[in-house]
Coordinates of C-alpha atoms in Angstrom, one line a residue:
M671 CA 111.6 -69.9 -139.8
R672 CA 109.3 -69.0 -137.1
I673 CA 110.4 -67.5 -134.2
I674 CA 108.9 -66.3 -130.9
I675 CA 110.7 -63.7 -128.6
D676 CA 109.8 -62.9 -125.2
I677 CA 110.1 -59.4 -123.9
L678 CA 109.8 -58.6 -120.5
T679 CA 111.6 -55.4 -119.5
P680 CA 112.0 -52.1 -121.4
K681 CA 115.8 -53.0 -121.9
Q682 CA 114.6 -56.2 -123.5
C683 CA 112.2 -54.2 -125.8
M684 CA 115.3 -52.1 -126.9
L685 CA 117.4 -55.3 -127.7
F686 CA 114.6 -57.4 -129.1
S687 CA 112.8 -54.8 -131.3
K688 CA 116.7 -54.5 -132.9
L689 CA 116.7 -58.3 -133.4
S690 CA 113.3 -58.8 -134.7
E691 CA 113.8 -56.4 -137.4
R692 CA 117.2 -58.0 -138.2
L693 CA 115.2 -61.4 -138.5
K694 CA 112.4 -60.0 -140.3
Q695 CA 114.8 -58.6 -143.3
A696 CA 116.3 -62.3 -143.6
G697 CA 112.6 -63.4 -144.3
H698 CA 112.0 -65.0 -140.8
E699 CA 108.2 -65.0 -139.2
V700 CA 108.6 -63.2 -136.0
F701 CA 106.1 -63.6 -133.1
L702 CA 106.7 -61.0 -130.2
V703 CA 105.1 -61.8 -126.4
S704 CA 105.1 -59.9 -123.4
R705 CA 103.1 -59.8 -120.2
K706 CA 101.1 -57.0 -118.1
Y707 CA 104.1 -54.8 -117.0
E708 CA 103.4 -51.3 -117.6
E709 CA 107.1 -50.0 -118.4
A710 CA 107.3 -52.8 -121.0
V711 CA 104.3 -52.6 -122.7
N712 CA 104.3 -48.7 -122.9
L713 CA 107.7 -49.0 -124.5
I714 CA 106.6 -51.4 -126.8
R715 CA 103.7 -49.3 -127.8
L716 CA 106.0 -46.6 -128.4
K717 CA 108.4 -48.5 -130.5
G718 CA 105.4 -49.3 -132.6
L719 CA 105.6 -53.1 -132.1
K720 CA 102.9 -55.8 -132.1
A721 CA 103.3 -58.2 -129.1
K722 CA 100.6 -60.8 -127.6
I723 CA 100.4 -59.9 -124.1
I724 CA 100.4 -63.1 -122.1
G725 CA 100.3 -63.3 -118.4
R726 CA 101.6 -60.6 -115.9
H727 CA 104.4 -59.2 -113.7
G728 CA 104.3 -61.1 -110.4
G729 CA 105.2 -57.7 -108.4
K730 CA 107.5 -57.9 -105.1
E731 CA 106.1 -60.6 -103.1
L732 CA 107.6 -64.1 -103.7
A733 CA 104.6 -66.1 -103.6
N734 CA 102.8 -63.6 -106.1
K735 CA 105.8 -64.1 -108.4
L736 CA 105.6 -67.8 -108.3
K737 CA 101.9 -67.5 -108.9
A738 CA 102.1 -65.1 -111.9
S739 CA 105.1 -67.5 -113.5
A740 CA 103.0 -70.7 -113.0
Q741 CA 100.1 -69.3 -114.7
R742 CA 102.0 -67.6 -117.7
I743 CA 103.5 -70.9 -118.1
L744 CA 100.1 -72.4 -118.9
E745 CA 99.1 -69.5 -121.1
L746 CA 102.4 -69.4 -122.8
T747 CA 102.1 -73.4 -123.6
S748 CA 99.0 -72.5 -125.4
Y749 CA 100.2 -70.0 -127.4
F750 CA 103.5 -71.9 -128.4
R751 CA 101.0 -74.6 -129.7
E752 CA 99.3 -72.2 -131.7
V753 CA 102.3 -70.4 -133.2
D754 CA 104.5 -73.6 -133.6
P755 CA 107.5 -71.9 -133.5
D756 CA 111.1 -73.2 -134.6
V757 CA 113.1 -71.6 -132.0
A758 CA 112.4 -69.5 -128.8
V759 CA 114.3 -66.4 -128.1
S760 CA 114.4 -64.7 -124.4
F761 CA 116.3 -62.6 -122.0
S762 CA 116.4 -65.5 -119.5
S763 CA 112.5 -65.7 -119.4
P764 CA 111.9 -68.4 -116.8
E765 CA 108.5 -68.8 -118.5
M766 CA 110.0 -69.0 -122.0
A767 CA 112.6 -71.5 -121.1
R768 CA 110.3 -73.8 -119.0
V769 CA 107.8 -74.3 -121.9
A770 CA 110.5 -74.2 -124.7
F771 CA 112.3 -77.4 -122.9
G772 CA 108.9 -78.9 -122.2
L773 CA 107.7 -78.6 -125.9
G774 CA 111.4 -79.7 -127.3
I775 CA 111.9 -76.1 -128.8
P776 CA 115.3 -75.0 -129.1
H777 CA 115.5 -71.9 -126.7
I778 CA 118.3 -69.3 -127.3
C779 CA 118.9 -67.3 -124.0
V780 CA 120.5 -63.8 -123.7
N781 CA 121.5 -62.6 -120.3
D782 CA 124.0 -60.0 -118.9
S783 CA 123.1 -60.8 -115.3
P784 CA 124.7 -63.8 -113.4
H785 CA 124.0 -61.8 -110.0
A786 CA 120.2 -62.4 -110.7
E787 CA 120.9 -66.0 -109.4
A788 CA 117.1 -66.9 -109.0
V789 CA 116.4 -66.4 -112.9
A790 CA 119.8 -67.8 -114.0
R791 CA 119.1 -71.1 -112.0
L792 CA 115.4 -71.2 -113.7
T793 CA 116.8 -70.8 -117.3
I794 CA 120.5 -71.2 -118.0
P795 CA 120.5 -75.1 -117.6
L796 CA 117.5 -75.1 -120.0
A797 CA 119.2 -73.1 -122.8
T798 CA 120.5 -74.6 -126.1
K799 CA 122.4 -71.5 -126.3
L800 CA 123.7 -68.6 -124.2
L801 CA 124.6 -65.5 -125.4
S802 CA 126.4 -63.0 -122.9
P803 CA 128.8 -60.3 -123.2
K804 CA 132.6 -61.1 -123.0
A805 CA 133.1 -59.1 -120.1
I806 CA 131.6 -62.0 -118.3
P807 CA 133.5 -64.9 -117.7
K808 CA 132.3 -68.3 -118.6
R809 CA 132.9 -69.7 -115.3
L810 CA 130.0 -67.5 -113.7
W811 CA 127.5 -69.2 -116.1
T812 CA 129.1 -72.9 -115.9
R813 CA 127.9 -72.8 -112.2
F814 CA 124.3 -72.7 -112.9
G815 CA 124.6 -76.1 -115.0
I816 CA 125.4 -75.0 -118.4
S817 CA 128.7 -76.5 -120.4
S818 CA 131.0 -73.9 -121.7
D819 CA 130.8 -74.9 -125.0
R820 CA 126.9 -73.7 -125.1
I821 CA 128.0 -70.3 -124.2
R822 CA 128.7 -67.7 -127.1
Q823 CA 130.1 -64.4 -125.9
Y824 CA 130.4 -61.2 -127.8
N825 CA 132.5 -58.2 -127.5
A826 CA 130.1 -55.6 -126.6
L827 CA 127.5 -54.4 -123.8
D828 CA 124.1 -55.1 -124.9
P829 CA 122.9 -51.2 -125.2
W830 CA 125.4 -50.9 -128.1
A831 CA 122.8 -53.2 -129.9
W832 CA 120.7 -49.9 -130.2
L833 CA 123.1 -47.0 -129.6
K834 CA 125.7 -48.0 -132.4
D835 CA 123.4 -46.2 -135.1
F836 CA 121.5 -43.8 -132.5
K837 CA 120.5 -40.7 -133.5
P838 CA 119.0 -38.2 -130.7
D839 CA 115.5 -36.8 -131.3
E840 CA 115.7 -33.3 -129.9
K841 CA 111.6 -33.3 -129.8
I842 CA 112.2 -34.8 -126.4
I843 CA 113.3 -31.7 -125.1
S844 CA 109.9 -29.8 -125.8
K845 CA 107.9 -32.8 -125.1
L846 CA 109.3 -32.7 -121.3
G847 CA 109.2 -29.0 -121.6
L848 CA 113.0 -28.6 -120.8
D849 CA 115.2 -25.9 -121.4
L850 CA 118.9 -26.7 -123.0
S851 CA 120.3 -23.4 -121.8
K852 CA 120.0 -25.3 -118.3
H853 CA 121.6 -28.4 -116.7
I854 CA 119.9 -31.2 -116.8
L855 CA 120.1 -34.1 -113.9
T856 CA 118.5 -37.2 -115.0
F857 CA 117.9 -40.0 -112.1
R858 CA 116.9 -43.6 -112.6
P859 CA 115.9 -45.5 -109.1
E860 CA 117.3 -48.7 -108.5
E861 CA 115.3 -52.0 -109.5
E862 CA 113.8 -52.4 -105.9
F863 CA 111.4 -55.3 -106.8
A864 CA 113.8 -57.4 -108.3
A865 CA 114.4 -61.0 -106.6
Y866 CA 118.1 -60.2 -106.0
L867 CA 117.5 -56.7 -104.3
L868 CA 114.7 -57.6 -102.4
S869 CA 116.7 -57.7 -98.9
K870 CA 119.1 -54.9 -100.0
T871 CA 116.5 -51.6 -100.5
Q872 CA 114.1 -52.1 -97.7
G873 CA 111.9 -50.2 -99.9
R874 CA 113.7 -47.2 -99.8
M875 CA 115.0 -45.0 -103.0
G876 CA 118.7 -43.9 -102.2
I877 CA 118.1 -41.2 -104.9
V878 CA 115.6 -39.0 -102.8
S879 CA 117.8 -37.4 -100.5
V880 CA 120.7 -37.0 -103.3
I881 CA 117.9 -35.2 -105.3
R882 CA 116.9 -33.1 -102.1
K883 CA 120.5 -32.0 -101.4
I884 CA 120.9 -30.9 -104.9
L885 CA 117.9 -28.8 -104.8
D886 CA 119.1 -27.3 -101.6
E887 CA 122.6 -26.3 -103.6
K888 CA 121.3 -25.5 -106.8
D889 CA 118.0 -23.7 -108.0
D890 CA 118.8 -23.4 -111.6
V891 CA 118.9 -27.3 -112.6
Q892 CA 116.3 -29.4 -114.1
I893 CA 115.8 -32.8 -112.3
I894 CA 114.0 -35.5 -114.3
V895 CA 113.3 -38.9 -112.7
I896 CA 112.5 -41.9 -114.4
P897 CA 110.7 -44.4 -111.9
R898 CA 110.0 -48.2 -112.6
Y899 CA 106.8 -48.6 -110.7
E900 CA 103.7 -46.8 -109.9
S901 CA 104.5 -46.9 -106.3
Q902 CA 107.8 -45.2 -107.0
I903 CA 106.1 -42.3 -108.8
K904 CA 103.4 -41.8 -105.8
Y905 CA 106.2 -41.6 -103.4
L906 CA 108.1 -39.2 -105.5
Q907 CA 105.2 -36.9 -106.2
E908 CA 104.5 -36.6 -102.2
V909 CA 108.4 -35.9 -101.3
F910 CA 108.9 -33.3 -103.9
N911 CA 105.3 -32.0 -104.7
G912 CA 106.2 -30.5 -108.1
E913 CA 109.6 -29.4 -107.6
I914 CA 111.0 -31.9 -110.1
R915 CA 109.7 -33.7 -113.0
I916 CA 108.6 -37.4 -112.6
L917 CA 108.3 -39.1 -115.6
E918 CA 104.7 -41.3 -115.9
S919 CA 105.0 -42.9 -119.1
S920 CA 107.7 -44.5 -121.5
I921 CA 109.8 -42.1 -123.3
D922 CA 112.7 -41.9 -125.5
G923 CA 115.2 -42.8 -123.1
P924 CA 118.3 -42.5 -125.3
S925 CA 117.5 -39.0 -126.5
L926 CA 116.6 -37.7 -123.1
L927 CA 120.3 -39.3 -121.9
Y928 CA 121.9 -37.6 -125.1
Y929 CA 121.1 -34.3 -123.5
T930 CA 121.3 -34.8 -120.1
T931 CA 124.4 -33.1 -118.2
I932 CA 124.7 -35.8 -115.2
F933 CA 123.2 -39.1 -114.8
I934 CA 122.4 -40.8 -111.6
G935 CA 121.1 -44.3 -111.6
G936 CA 120.9 -47.7 -109.8
G937 CA 123.1 -49.2 -112.1
G938 CA 120.9 -51.0 -114.7
T939 CA 120.5 -50.5 -118.2
M940 CA 120.0 -46.4 -118.4
T941 CA 123.5 -46.4 -116.2
A942 CA 125.3 -48.3 -119.0
E943 CA 123.6 -46.2 -121.9
A944 CA 124.3 -42.8 -120.1
S945 CA 127.7 -43.8 -119.6
L946 CA 128.4 -45.2 -123.6
L947 CA 126.8 -41.9 -124.5
G948 CA 129.6 -39.7 -123.1
V949 CA 127.3 -38.5 -120.2
P950 CA 129.2 -38.4 -116.7
T951 CA 127.5 -41.1 -114.9
F952 CA 127.1 -42.3 -111.3
S953 CA 125.7 -45.2 -109.7
C954 CA 124.3 -45.7 -106.1
Y955 CA 123.6 -49.3 -106.5
P956 CA 122.9 -50.5 -102.9
A957 CA 124.9 -54.0 -103.1
E958 CA 128.0 -55.6 -104.4
P959 CA 128.5 -54.1 -107.9
F960 CA 127.4 -56.6 -110.5
I961 CA 129.9 -57.7 -113.1
I962 CA 128.6 -55.0 -116.1
L963 CA 128.5 -52.2 -113.5
K964 CA 132.3 -53.3 -112.2
Y965 CA 133.3 -53.3 -115.8
L966 CA 132.2 -49.9 -116.6
M967 CA 133.8 -48.6 -113.4
K968 CA 137.3 -50.4 -114.3
K969 CA 136.9 -48.3 -117.6
K970 CA 136.2 -45.2 -115.6
L971 CA 132.9 -44.5 -117.1
V972 CA 130.8 -45.1 -114.1
K973 CA 131.5 -44.0 -110.7
L974 CA 129.9 -45.6 -107.7
E975 CA 128.9 -43.7 -104.4
R976 CA 126.1 -45.6 -101.9
N977 CA 126.5 -42.7 -99.5
P978 CA 123.8 -40.0 -100.4
E979 CA 125.6 -37.0 -98.9
K980 CA 128.7 -37.8 -100.9
L981 CA 126.7 -38.6 -104.2
A982 CA 125.2 -35.2 -104.0
K983 CA 128.9 -33.3 -103.4
K984 CA 130.4 -35.5 -106.3
A985 CA 127.3 -34.6 -108.6
L986 CA 127.9 -31.1 -107.8
A987 CA 131.7 -30.8 -108.1
T988 CA 131.1 -32.5 -111.5
L989 CA 128.6 -29.8 -112.6
D990 CA 131.6 -27.1 -111.4
R991 CA 133.7 -28.7 -114.1
I992 CA 131.0 -30.3 -116.6
E993 CA 132.6 -29.3 -119.7
Y994 CA 136.0 -30.9 -118.7
E995 CA 134.2 -34.2 -117.2
R996 CA 132.0 -34.4 -120.5
M997 CA 134.9 -34.2 -122.6
K998 CA 137.2 -37.1 -120.8
Q999 CA 133.5 -39.1 -120.5
D1000 CA 133.4 -38.8 -124.4
E1001 CA 136.6 -39.9 -125.2
R1002 CA 136.7 -43.0 -122.8
A1003 CA 133.3 -43.9 -124.1
K1004 CA 134.5 -43.7 -127.8
R1005 CA 137.5 -45.4 -127.1
L1006 CA 135.7 -48.4 -125.7
V1007 CA 133.1 -48.7 -128.3
K1008 CA 135.4 -48.7 -131.2
T1009 CA 136.0 -52.3 -130.2
F1010 CA 132.7 -53.4 -129.9
E1011 CA 130.8 -55.9 -132.4
D1012 CA 127.0 -55.8 -132.7
P1013 CA 125.3 -58.1 -130.2
V1014 CA 122.4 -58.4 -132.6
E1015 CA 124.0 -59.8 -135.5
V1016 CA 125.6 -62.2 -132.9
I1017 CA 122.3 -63.3 -131.5
A1018 CA 120.9 -63.7 -134.9
E1019 CA 123.3 -65.8 -136.4
E1020 CA 123.0 -68.4 -133.6
V1021 CA 119.1 -68.2 -133.7
E1022 CA 119.5 -69.1 -137.5
K1023 CA 122.3 -71.7 -137.0
T1024 CA 120.3 -73.6 -134.1
V1025 CA 117.5 -74.2 -136.8
T1026 CA 119.4 -75.2 -139.5
S1027 CA 122.1 -77.5 -137.8

């Protein structure tokens, strides 16, 4: 079987690298594609994957997003004809969905983000099958035009695909020049260029004032920030002028999170990763919490706080009782993941079933 997989983000790289490995072991030919998007491409290279780069990220402006998508559809169509795949797989890639549908190729769509309505409207109705965490009710997907019988749920969160057999690499500590005898606070800004947040962030990063308040109180902590975009890197460098470590290239994220004392993120994949690894985790997500974030909050694995001053105080209070907080977080995480199944196996099964049925 010939399978084409689209990788658009770092999370998709983590998930689909595992899926690709599983499919290749089963004897299938796998073709990976991506686009010019620094975070994703850097991680693809870091993991030693071979992917054909087709098209580019459209940036923040809606008109540029549309133009980039239209051009990528044309280029992807040519590559489909070259590869002649039996099935396409993506994490709700609008271009993959449109090309696969247009060429009559089955499309297995994975998605855990019904709050990203623009992408869902463009991809979910065209999916041959939708794979999604059980935490997301089917009704949130059927409103986009897919029947419930084309939806398969798995009892897990997506990061479990690469965390279930994860072993931390302590080399990350020396690589980043960190000291394990001191607390490490890791920050991840919100996804400010996503269509579903364009009207929420106003181009501001809520973590900036949080970091400043913590630095004013503590001079013995190590602060790491993992920006998403070049513009965020430049802004943070200007604001902090060497006071914190700002990562400019992709790293082994789970290993850094494993050694992190407290994680504060926008609410995306790294927030879920940190919480499942037993790291006390806060989110400063600027809008109404999406389903997966609500799920993690309900399981008491993530605490949401949008007010920068209150968030800084809560983080500092957690530091004061960190051994207890870490123990409770670890207990809750282990209790939850004990019930999880492997998302990769579920997705792979559907991919194989789609072609043989």
